[in-house]
Coordinates of N, CA and C in Angstrom, one line a residue:
M562 N 0.4 -0.7 0.3 CA 0.3 0.0 -0.6 C 1.0 1.3 0.0
D563 N 0.4 2.3 -1.1 CA 0.9 3.4 -0.4 C 0.4 4.0 -2.0
I564 N 0.0 5.3 -1.4 CA -0.1 6.8 -2.4 C 1.4 7.0 -3.2
D565 N 2.4 7.0 -3.1 CA 3.2 7.2 -4.1 C 3.2 6.3 -5.2
P566 N 3.2 7.0 -6.8 CA 3.3 6.3 -7.9 C 5.0 6.2 -8.8
A567 N 4.9 6.6 -8.1 CA 6.8 6.0 -8.7 C 7.0 5.0 -7.9
L568 N 6.7 5.1 -6.7 CA 7.6 3.2 -6.0 C 5.7 2.6 -5.8
L569 N 4.4 2.4 -6.1 CA 4.2 1.6 -7.0 C 4.6 0.8 -8.1
T570 N 4.5 2.4 -8.9 CA 5.8 2.0 -10.1 C 6.8 0.1 -9.8
I571 N 8.0 0.9 -9.3 CA 8.7 0.0 -8.2 C 8.5 -1.2 -8.4
A572 N 6.9 -1.0 -7.7 CA 7.4 -2.2 -6.1 C 6.6 -3.4 -7.3
R573 N 5.9 -3.3 -8.2 CA 4.2 -3.9 -9.6 C 5.8 -4.5 -10.4
G574 N 6.8 -3.9 -10.4 CA 7.4 -3.9 -11.9 C 8.8 -4.7 -11.0
H575 N 9.0 -5.1 -9.4 CA 9.5 -6.1 -9.0 C 8.9 -6.9 -8.7
F576 N 8.0 -7.7 -8.0 CA 7.0 -8.4 -7.6 C 6.3 -8.7 -9.4
A577 N 5.8 -8.3 -10.4 CA 5.3 -8.8 -10.7 C 5.5 -9.9 -10.9
G578 N 4.0 -11.2 -11.4 CA 4.1 -11.9 -11.9 C 3.6 -12.9 -10.5
D579 N 3.9 -12.3 -9.6 CA 3.7 -13.5 -7.9 C 2.2 -12.8 -7.1
D580 N 1.5 -13.9 -7.5 CA 0.3 -13.7 -7.2 C -0.1 -13.3 -5.8
R581 N 0.7 -13.7 -5.1 CA 0.0 -13.7 -3.4 C 0.6 -12.0 -2.9
V582 N 0.7 -11.7 -4.0 CA 1.3 -9.6 -3.9 C 0.0 -8.9 -4.1
T583 N -0.7 -7.7 -3.5 CA -1.5 -7.2 -4.3 C -1.2 -6.0 -4.0
F584 N -1.4 -5.4 -5.0 CA -0.9 -3.9 -3.9 C -2.3 -2.6 -3.7
V585 N -1.8 -1.8 -3.3 CA -3.5 -1.1 -3.2 C -3.2 0.4 -2.9
E586 N -3.3 1.2 -3.5 CA -2.8 2.0 -3.8 C -4.3 3.6 -2.8
A587 N -3.5 4.0 -1.6 CA -4.4 5.4 -1.1 C -4.0 5.6 0.5
D588 N -4.3 6.3 0.5 CA -4.0 7.3 1.6 C -4.1 7.1 2.5
L589 N -3.0 6.9 2.6 CA -4.1 6.8 5.2 C -4.7 8.0 5.9
T590 N -4.5 8.8 4.8 CA -4.9 9.9 5.9 C -6.9 10.3 5.3
A591 N -6.7 9.3 4.8 CA -8.4 9.8 4.5 C -9.0 8.8 4.8
P592 N -10.0 9.1 4.6 CA -11.2 8.3 5.6 C -11.2 7.0 4.4
G593 N -12.1 6.1 4.8 CA -12.3 5.0 4.3 C -11.2 4.0 3.5
W594 N -9.8 4.2 3.9 CA -9.3 4.0 3.3 C -8.9 1.9 3.5
T595 N -9.7 2.1 4.2 CA -9.6 0.9 4.4 C -10.8 -0.3 3.6
E596 N -11.4 0.8 2.9 CA -11.7 -0.1 2.4 C -11.8 -0.6 0.5
R597 N -10.6 -0.2 0.7 CA -10.0 -0.5 -0.2 C -8.5 -2.3 0.2
L598 N -9.0 -2.2 0.9 CA -7.5 -3.7 1.2 C -9.2 -4.7 0.8
P599 N -7.6 -5.6 0.6 CA -8.4 -6.8 0.1 C -8.8 -7.8 1.3
H600 N -8.8 -7.5 2.5 CA -8.5 -8.7 3.8 C -9.8 -7.9 4.8
V601 N -10.7 -8.2 5.5 CA -11.3 -7.1 6.8 C -10.6 -7.6 8.2
S602 N -10.0 -8.0 8.4 CA -8.5 -8.1 9.1 C -7.3 -8.9 8.8
Y603 N -6.8 -8.7 10.0 CA -5.0 -8.8 9.1 C -4.0 -9.5 10.8
D604 N -3.1 -10.7 10.7 CA -2.6 -10.9 11.2 C -1.5 -9.8 11.7
A605 N -0.9 -9.2 10.7 CA 0.2 -8.3 11.4 C 0.2 -6.8 9.4
V606 N 0.8 -6.4 10.3 CA 1.0 -4.6 10.2 C 2.0 -4.6 9.6
V607 N 2.7 -3.8 8.6 CA 4.7 -3.2 8.5 C 5.0 -2.5 7.6
T608 N 5.7 -1.3 8.1 CA 5.2 0.1 7.8 C 7.0 0.2 8.0
A609 N 7.6 0.7 6.7 CA 8.9 1.3 6.9 C 9.1 1.9 6.2
T610 N 10.0 3.7 7.1 CA 10.3 5.0 6.8 C 9.1 5.0 5.7
A611 N 7.4 5.2 6.0 CA 6.5 5.5 5.4 C 5.4 6.4 6.2
L612 N 5.7 6.4 7.2 CA 4.6 6.9 8.6 C 5.4 8.5 8.7
H613 N 6.4 8.4 8.7 CA 7.0 9.4 9.3 C 6.8 10.8 8.6
W614 N 6.3 11.3 7.9 CA 5.4 12.3 6.7 C 4.2 12.4 7.6
L615 N 3.5 12.0 8.5 CA 2.3 12.0 9.1 C 2.8 12.7 9.8
D616 N 1.4 13.7 10.2 CA 2.0 14.8 11.5 C 1.1 14.3 12.3
T617 N 1.0 14.7 14.2 CA 0.5 14.3 15.1 C -0.6 13.8 14.8
E618 N -1.6 14.3 14.7 CA -3.3 13.9 14.9 C -3.5 12.6 13.3
P619 N -3.6 12.9 12.5 CA -3.9 12.0 11.9 C -2.6 10.7 12.2
L620 N -2.2 11.1 12.5 CA -0.7 9.2 12.6 C -1.5 9.0 13.9
R621 N -2.5 9.8 15.0 CA -2.6 9.3 16.1 C -3.7 8.3 16.0
R622 N -4.8 9.1 14.4 CA -5.6 8.7 14.0 C -5.6 7.3 13.2
L623 N -4.6 7.3 12.9 CA -4.3 5.9 12.0 C -3.6 4.9 12.6
Y624 N -3.4 4.6 14.1 CA -2.7 3.9 14.9 C -3.8 3.5 15.4
G625 N -5.3 4.2 15.9 CA -6.2 3.7 16.0 C -6.6 2.7 15.3
T626 N -6.8 3.1 13.9 CA -7.2 2.5 12.5 C -6.8 1.2 12.1
L627 N -5.3 1.1 12.0 CA -5.0 -0.6 12.0 C -5.1 -0.7 13.5
A628 N -5.2 -0.1 14.8 CA -5.6 -0.9 16.3 C -7.1 -2.0 15.6
G629 N -7.7 -1.2 14.3 CA -8.5 -2.4 14.2 C -9.5 -3.3 12.9
V630 N -7.7 -3.3 12.2 CA -7.8 -4.1 11.0 C -6.8 -5.3 12.3
L631 N -6.7 -4.7 12.5 CA -5.4 -6.4 13.4 C -6.3 -7.5 14.4
R632 N -6.0 -8.0 14.3 CA -6.8 -9.3 15.0 C -6.7 -9.5 16.5
E633 N -6.8 -10.1 17.0 CA -6.8 -9.8 18.7 C -5.5 -11.0 19.0
G634 N -4.3 -10.0 19.4 CA -3.5 -11.2 19.1 C -2.0 -10.2 17.4
G635 N -2.7 -9.5 16.9 CA -2.0 -9.5 15.5 C -0.7 -8.2 16.4
V636 N 0.2 -8.1 15.6 CA 1.3 -7.4 15.7 C 1.3 -6.1 14.5
F637 N 1.7 -5.1 15.2 CA 2.7 -3.3 13.9 C 3.3 -3.7 14.8
L638 N 4.3 -3.7 13.2 CA 5.7 -3.1 13.4 C 6.2 -1.4 12.6
N639 N 6.5 -0.9 13.4 CA 6.4 0.3 12.3 C 8.3 0.3 12.5
A640 N 9.4 0.5 11.9 CA 10.2 0.9 11.3 C 10.5 2.1 11.0
D641 N 11.3 3.9 11.1 CA 11.3 4.2 10.8 C 12.3 5.3 11.5
H642 N 11.9 6.4 10.8 CA 13.3 7.6 11.3 C 12.3 7.9 12.7
M643 N 12.9 7.6 13.4 CA 12.6 8.0 15.7 C 13.0 7.9 15.8
E644 N 14.0 8.3 17.1 CA 14.3 8.8 17.6 C 13.8 7.7 19.4
D645 N 15.4 7.5 20.1 CA 15.0 7.3 21.6 C 16.0 8.2 22.9
D646 N 15.2 9.4 23.6 CA 15.7 10.4 23.5 C 15.9 9.9 25.3
S647 N 16.0 9.2 25.8 CA 16.0 8.5 26.9 C 18.1 8.6 27.1
A648 N 19.0 8.9 26.2 CA 20.7 8.9 26.5 C 20.8 10.2 25.3
P649 N 20.6 11.1 25.4 CA 21.5 12.8 24.8 C 22.0 12.3 23.7
R650 N 23.3 11.8 25.4 CA 25.0 12.0 25.3 C 25.2 10.9 23.9
V651 N 25.0 10.0 24.4 CA 24.7 8.6 23.1 C 24.1 9.0 21.3
N652 N 23.0 9.7 21.6 CA 22.6 10.3 20.7 C 23.6 10.9 19.8
A653 N 23.4 12.1 20.8 CA 24.6 12.9 20.0 C 26.0 12.4 19.4
A654 N 26.2 11.7 20.4 CA 27.6 11.2 19.1 C 27.5 10.1 18.2
L655 N 26.3 9.2 18.5 CA 25.9 8.6 17.2 C 26.0 10.0 16.1
Q656 N 24.6 10.3 17.0 CA 24.5 11.4 14.9 C 25.6 12.1 14.8
A657 N 27.1 11.8 15.3 CA 27.9 12.6 14.9 C 28.7 11.7 13.7
L658 N 29.1 10.4 14.3 CA 29.8 9.0 13.7 C 28.0 8.6 12.5
H659 N 27.2 8.4 11.9 CA 26.3 8.2 11.5 C 27.3 9.7 10.0
A660 N 26.7 10.9 11.0 CA 27.0 11.8 9.6 C 28.3 11.9 8.4
R661 N 29.2 11.5 9.2 CA 30.8 11.0 9.5 C 30.7 10.0 8.2
R662 N 29.5 9.1 8.5 CA 29.6 7.7 7.3 C 29.2 8.5 6.7
Q663 N 27.9 9.1 6.4 CA 26.8 9.5 5.4 C 28.1 10.8 3.9
E664 N 28.4 11.5 5.7 CA 29.8 11.9 4.4 C 30.6 11.7 3.7
E665 N 31.2 10.6 4.0 CA 32.4 9.2 3.3 C 31.6 8.7 2.5
Q666 N 30.3 8.1 2.3 CA 29.9 7.2 1.7 C 29.3 8.3 0.3
R667 N 29.2 9.0 0.4 CA 28.5 10.6 -0.9 C 29.9 11.0 -1.2
R668 N 31.1 10.8 -0.2 CA 32.1 11.2 -1.3 C 32.8 9.4 -2.5
Q669 N 32.0 8.5 -1.7 CA 32.1 7.5 -3.2 C 31.6 7.4 -3.3
G670 N 30.6 8.1 -4.0 CA 29.9 8.0 -4.6 C 28.5 7.8 -4.7
A671 N 28.1 7.1 -3.3 CA 26.8 6.8 -3.1 C 25.4 8.2 -3.1
S672 N 24.9 7.7 -3.5 CA 24.1 8.6 -4.2 C 22.8 8.9 -2.5
D673 N 22.2 10.5 -2.7 CA 22.0 10.6 -2.0 C 20.4 10.7 -1.8
W674 N 19.2 11.5 -0.7 CA 17.9 11.3 -1.9 C 17.2 12.2 -2.7
V675 N 18.7 13.5 -3.4 CA 17.7 13.9 -4.6 C 18.3 13.3 -5.8
D676 N 19.6 12.8 -5.6 CA 20.1 11.7 -6.4 C 19.3 10.7 -6.8
W677 N 18.5 9.5 -5.7 CA 18.5 9.3 -6.0 C 16.6 9.3 -7.1
W678 N 15.9 10.1 -6.1 CA 14.9 10.9 -7.0 C 15.0 11.2 -8.6
Q679 N 16.1 11.6 -9.2 CA 16.2 12.4 -10.3 C 17.0 11.5 -11.1
A680 N 17.5 9.7 -10.4 CA 17.7 9.1 -11.7 C 16.5 8.5 -11.9
V681 N 15.0 8.3 -10.7 CA 13.7 7.7 -10.8 C 13.6 8.6 -12.1
A682 N 13.1 10.2 -11.7 CA 12.7 10.5 -13.6 C 13.4 10.9 -14.4
D683 N 15.0 10.3 -14.3 CA 15.4 9.8 -15.3 C 14.9 9.3 -16.3
D684 N 15.1 8.2 -15.7 CA 14.8 7.1 -16.0 C 13.4 6.9 -17.0
P685 N 13.3 6.1 -18.4 CA 12.5 6.2 -19.3 C 10.9 4.9 -18.2
V686 N 11.7 4.5 -18.0 CA 10.0 3.3 -17.9 C 10.0 4.2 -16.4
L687 N 9.4 4.8 -16.0 CA 9.9 5.3 -14.2 C 9.7 6.4 -14.4
A688 N 10.1 7.2 -15.1 CA 9.4 9.2 -16.1 C 8.4 9.7 -15.3
G689 N 7.3 9.1 -16.8 CA 5.9 9.2 -16.3 C 5.5 9.3 -15.2
A690 N 5.2 8.2 -14.1 CA 5.4 7.9 -12.2 C 5.9 8.8 -11.3
A691 N 6.7 9.6 -11.7 CA 7.3 10.2 -11.4 C 7.2 11.8 -11.1
A692 N 6.6 11.3 -12.4 CA 5.9 13.3 -12.1 C 4.3 13.2 -12.2
E693 N 3.9 12.4 -11.8 CA 2.6 11.7 -11.1 C 3.5 12.3 -10.0
R694 N 4.0 11.9 -9.5 CA 4.1 12.1 -7.8 C 4.7 12.6 -7.5
F695 N 6.0 13.8 -8.0 CA 6.2 15.5 -8.0 C 4.7 15.9 -8.2
A696 N 3.1 16.2 -8.6 CA 2.7 16.9 -8.6 C 1.8 16.6 -7.8
L697 N 1.5 15.4 -7.7 CA 1.2 15.0 -6.0 C 1.5 15.0 -4.4
L698 N 2.8 14.8 -4.7 CA 3.5 14.8 -3.2 C 4.4 16.1 -3.3
G699 N 5.0 16.6 -4.1 CA 5.6 17.3 -4.1 C 7.7 17.1 -5.0
D700 N 8.0 17.2 -4.8 CA 10.0 17.2 -5.6 C 10.7 17.2 -4.7
P701 N 11.2 15.6 -4.6 CA 11.9 15.9 -3.2 C 13.5 16.7 -4.0
R702 N 14.1 16.5 -4.7 CA 14.9 17.9 -6.0 C 15.0 19.1 -5.9
E703 N 13.9 19.5 -5.2 CA 13.5 20.7 -5.4 C 13.7 21.4 -3.0
P704 N 14.3 22.3 -3.8 CA 14.4 22.5 -2.2 C 13.1 22.7 -1.5
R705 N 13.3 23.1 -0.1 CA 12.1 23.2 0.9 C 11.7 24.8 1.1
T706 N 12.1 25.6 0.6 CA 12.5 26.5 1.1 C 11.0 27.2 2.3
G707 N 10.9 28.0 3.6 CA 9.7 28.4 3.9 C 8.8 27.7 4.7
E708 N 9.0 26.0 4.6 CA 8.4 25.2 4.8 C 8.7 24.2 6.1
G709 N 8.0 25.2 7.0 CA 8.9 25.3 8.9 C 8.2 23.7 8.9
R710 N 8.8 23.3 10.8 CA 9.0 22.0 10.9 C 7.7 21.3 11.2
R711 N 7.3 20.6 10.9 CA 5.4 20.5 10.5 C 5.3 19.6 12.3
D712 N 4.1 19.0 12.9 CA 3.6 18.9 13.8 C 3.8 16.8 13.3
R713 N 5.6 16.5 13.5 CA 5.2 14.9 13.3 C 6.6 14.6 14.2
P714 N 6.2 13.9 14.8 CA 6.4 12.9 16.4 C 8.1 12.3 15.7
T715 N 9.0 12.4 16.4 CA 9.8 11.6 16.1 C 9.8 10.9 17.7
L716 N 9.8 10.8 18.8 CA 10.9 9.7 19.9 C 9.9 8.7 19.8
T717 N 10.0 7.1 20.6 CA 9.6 6.4 19.9 C 8.9 6.2 20.9
R718 N 9.3 7.6 22.3 CA 8.5 7.1 23.2 C 6.9 7.6 23.0
W719 N 6.5 8.7 21.5 CA 5.4 9.6 21.5 C 4.4 8.4 21.6
H720 N 5.4 7.2 20.1 CA 4.9 6.2 19.4 C 4.9 5.1 20.3
V721 N 4.7 4.9 21.1 CA 4.5 4.0 22.3 C 3.2 4.2 23.1
E722 N 3.3 5.3 23.6 CA 2.7 5.3 23.9 C 1.5 5.1 23.4
T723 N 1.5 6.9 22.6 CA 0.1 6.6 21.6 C -0.7 5.5 20.5
L724 N 0.5 5.0 20.7 CA -0.6 3.1 20.5 C -0.9 2.3 21.6
L725 N -0.7 2.7 22.5 CA -1.6 1.9 23.7 C -2.5 3.4 24.2
E726 N -2.1 4.4 23.6 CA -4.1 4.6 23.9 C -5.0 4.7 22.7
Q727 N -3.9 4.2 21.5 CA -5.5 4.2 20.5 C -5.1 2.2 20.3
G728 N -5.3 1.9 21.5 CA -6.1 0.4 21.8 C -4.7 -1.5 21.6
F729 N -4.1 -1.0 21.4 CA -2.9 -1.7 21.2 C -2.5 -2.9 22.0
R730 N -2.7 -3.7 23.0 CA -2.5 -4.2 24.8 C -0.5 -4.1 25.0
E731 N -0.5 -4.1 24.3 CA 1.7 -3.5 24.3 C 1.8 -3.6 23.5
A732 N 3.2 -2.2 23.5 CA 3.6 -1.3 23.2 C 5.2 -1.2 23.5
R733 N 6.8 -1.2 22.8 CA 7.6 -1.0 23.3 C 8.4 0.0 22.2
Q734 N 9.7 0.2 22.6 CA 10.6 0.1 21.0 C 11.4 -1.3 21.1
V735 N 11.7 -1.7 20.5 CA 12.4 -3.1 20.0 C 14.0 -3.0 19.4
W736 N 14.1 -1.6 18.9 CA 15.2 -1.9 18.1 C 15.3 0.1 18.1
C737 N 17.4 0.8 18.0 CA 17.1 1.5 17.4 C 18.2 1.9 17.4
S738 N 18.6 2.5 16.5 CA 20.6 3.3 15.4 C 19.8 5.1 15.8
A739 N 21.3 5.4 15.5 CA 21.3 6.8 15.6 C 20.0 7.7 15.1
S740 N 19.1 7.4 14.4 CA 18.4 8.1 13.0 C 17.0 6.9 13.1
D741 N 17.0 5.6 13.4 CA 15.9 5.0 13.2 C 16.1 4.3 14.1
A742 N 14.3 3.8 14.3 CA 13.9 2.8 15.6 C 12.5 2.0 15.1
L743 N 12.5 0.8 15.4 CA 11.8 -0.2 15.4 C 10.8 -0.5 16.7
V744 N 9.6 0.0 16.8 CA 8.2 0.2 17.2 C 7.7 -1.2 16.9
A745 N 7.2 -2.3 18.5 CA 6.2 -2.9 18.5 C 5.3 -3.0 18.8
A746 N 4.0 -3.6 18.4 CA 2.7 -3.5 19.2 C 2.0 -4.7 18.8
L747 N 1.4 -5.3 19.9 CA 0.4 -6.6 20.0 C -1.1 -5.9 20.0
R748 N -1.9 -6.6 19.4 CA -3.4 -5.8 19.7 C -3.8 -7.1 21.3

């Protein structure tokens, strides 16, 4: 499931011919998106670097909706850009190390976010879907001037507390790095 035409095109190409995979184009912040799902309930919902785009209230509502589509005992895993604020000095050291590694990788020719989207836009198979994506969600290759900090929760603590508040029985951070974390929740 995604709203991004370019990412859906890549996924459809990757999973072409795999009858175990169903693609759903939906906006997780729009009312009724669950009606597009092929099933009423699920054993697991897994997200990766998708939900950090959502502001606080839409994300809170989404967590409640996910609690509703997971069967009793079902699991939700969210791997995303989140931080554990329990050790700020350790975080600062890890972030500095992470920044140095990224800088070194970039010097060695690794693509960054802007480079990756440029390659997608230049690809003859993906160019049309990329143009749709840019019209719908904005063009990541363009600097975001004037866009202030959005109300996007970044602390794992917020995610855990909100999952519990929205109907999950258990929730906790199960892994983290300098910039990312994995939160697991059981229904």
